[in-house]
Coordinates of N, CA and C in Angstrom, one line a residue:
X28 N 84.4 114.7 83.5 CA 83.4 115.5 82.9 C 84.0 116.8 82.4
X29 N 83.6 117.3 81.2 CA 84.1 118.5 80.7 C 82.9 119.4 80.3
X30 N 83.2 120.7 80.3 CA 82.2 121.7 79.8 C 82.8 122.6 78.8
X31 N 82.0 123.0 77.8 CA 82.5 123.9 76.9 C 82.5 125.3 77.5
X32 N 83.5 126.1 77.2 CA 83.6 127.5 77.7 C 82.3 128.3 77.4
X33 N 81.8 128.1 76.2 CA 80.6 128.8 75.8 C 79.4 128.4 76.7
X34 N 79.3 127.2 77.2 CA 78.2 126.8 78.0 C 78.4 127.4 79.4
X35 N 79.6 127.5 79.9 CA 79.8 128.1 81.2 C 79.4 129.6 81.2
X36 N 79.9 130.3 80.1 CA 79.5 131.7 80.0 C 78.0 132.0 79.8
X37 N 77.4 131.0 79.2 CA 75.9 131.2 79.0 C 75.2 131.0 80.4
X38 N 75.6 130.1 81.2 CA 75.1 129.9 82.5 C 75.3 131.2 83.4
X39 N 76.4 131.9 83.2 CA 76.7 133.1 83.9 C 76.2 134.3 83.3
X40 N 75.3 134.2 82.2 CA 74.8 135.3 81.5 C 75.8 136.3 81.0
X41 N 76.9 135.7 80.5 CA 78.0 136.5 79.9 C 78.0 136.3 78.4
X42 N 78.5 137.2 77.6 CA 78.7 137.1 76.2 C 80.0 136.4 75.9
X43 N 79.9 135.4 75.0 CA 81.1 134.6 74.6 C 81.3 134.8 73.1
X44 N 82.5 135.1 72.7 CA 82.9 135.1 71.3 C 84.3 134.6 71.2
X45 N 84.6 134.0 70.1 CA 85.9 133.4 69.9 C 85.9 131.9 69.8
X46 N 87.0 131.3 69.9 CA 87.2 129.8 69.8 C 86.7 129.1 71.1
X47 N 85.8 128.1 71.0 CA 85.3 127.4 72.1 C 86.3 126.3 72.5
X48 N 86.5 126.1 73.8 CA 87.4 125.1 74.3 C 86.6 124.3 75.4
X49 N 87.1 123.1 75.6 CA 86.6 122.2 76.7 C 87.3 122.5 78.0
X50 N 86.6 122.7 79.0 CA 87.2 122.9 80.4 C 87.0 121.7 81.1
X51 N 88.1 121.1 81.7 CA 88.0 119.9 82.4 C 88.4 120.0 83.9
X52 N 88.5 121.2 84.4 CA 88.8 121.3 85.8 C 89.0 122.8 86.3
X53 N 89.0 123.0 87.6 CA 89.3 124.3 88.2 C 90.5 124.1 89.1
X54 N 91.4 125.0 89.0 CA 92.7 125.0 89.8 C 93.1 126.4 90.2
X55 N 94.1 126.5 91.1 CA 94.6 127.8 91.4 C 95.4 128.3 90.1
X56 N 95.6 129.6 90.1 CA 96.2 130.2 88.9 C 97.6 129.6 88.6
X57 N 98.4 129.3 89.7 CA 99.7 128.8 89.5 C 99.7 127.3 89.0
X58 N 98.6 126.6 89.3 CA 98.5 125.1 88.9 C 97.7 124.8 87.7
X59 N 96.9 125.8 87.2 CA 95.9 125.5 86.2 C 96.7 125.3 84.8
X60 N 96.1 124.4 84.0 CA 96.6 124.2 82.7 C 95.7 125.0 81.7
X61 N 96.0 124.9 80.4 CA 95.2 125.6 79.5 C 93.8 125.1 79.3
X62 N 93.5 123.9 79.9 CA 92.2 123.4 79.8 C 91.4 123.5 81.2
X63 N 92.0 124.3 82.1 CA 91.4 124.5 83.4 C 91.1 125.9 83.7
X64 N 90.0 126.2 84.4 CA 89.8 127.6 84.9 C 90.5 127.8 86.2
X65 N 90.9 129.1 86.4 CA 91.5 129.4 87.7 C 90.8 130.6 88.3

């Protein structure tokens, strides 16, 4: 399952601007890829 970054920021009541990406996981900072939050 993936979520758009804009959807995540909307749920957190944050302002989003820029290019939207699909997030497919959550990892530690050292293990996260460009498609994962850390």
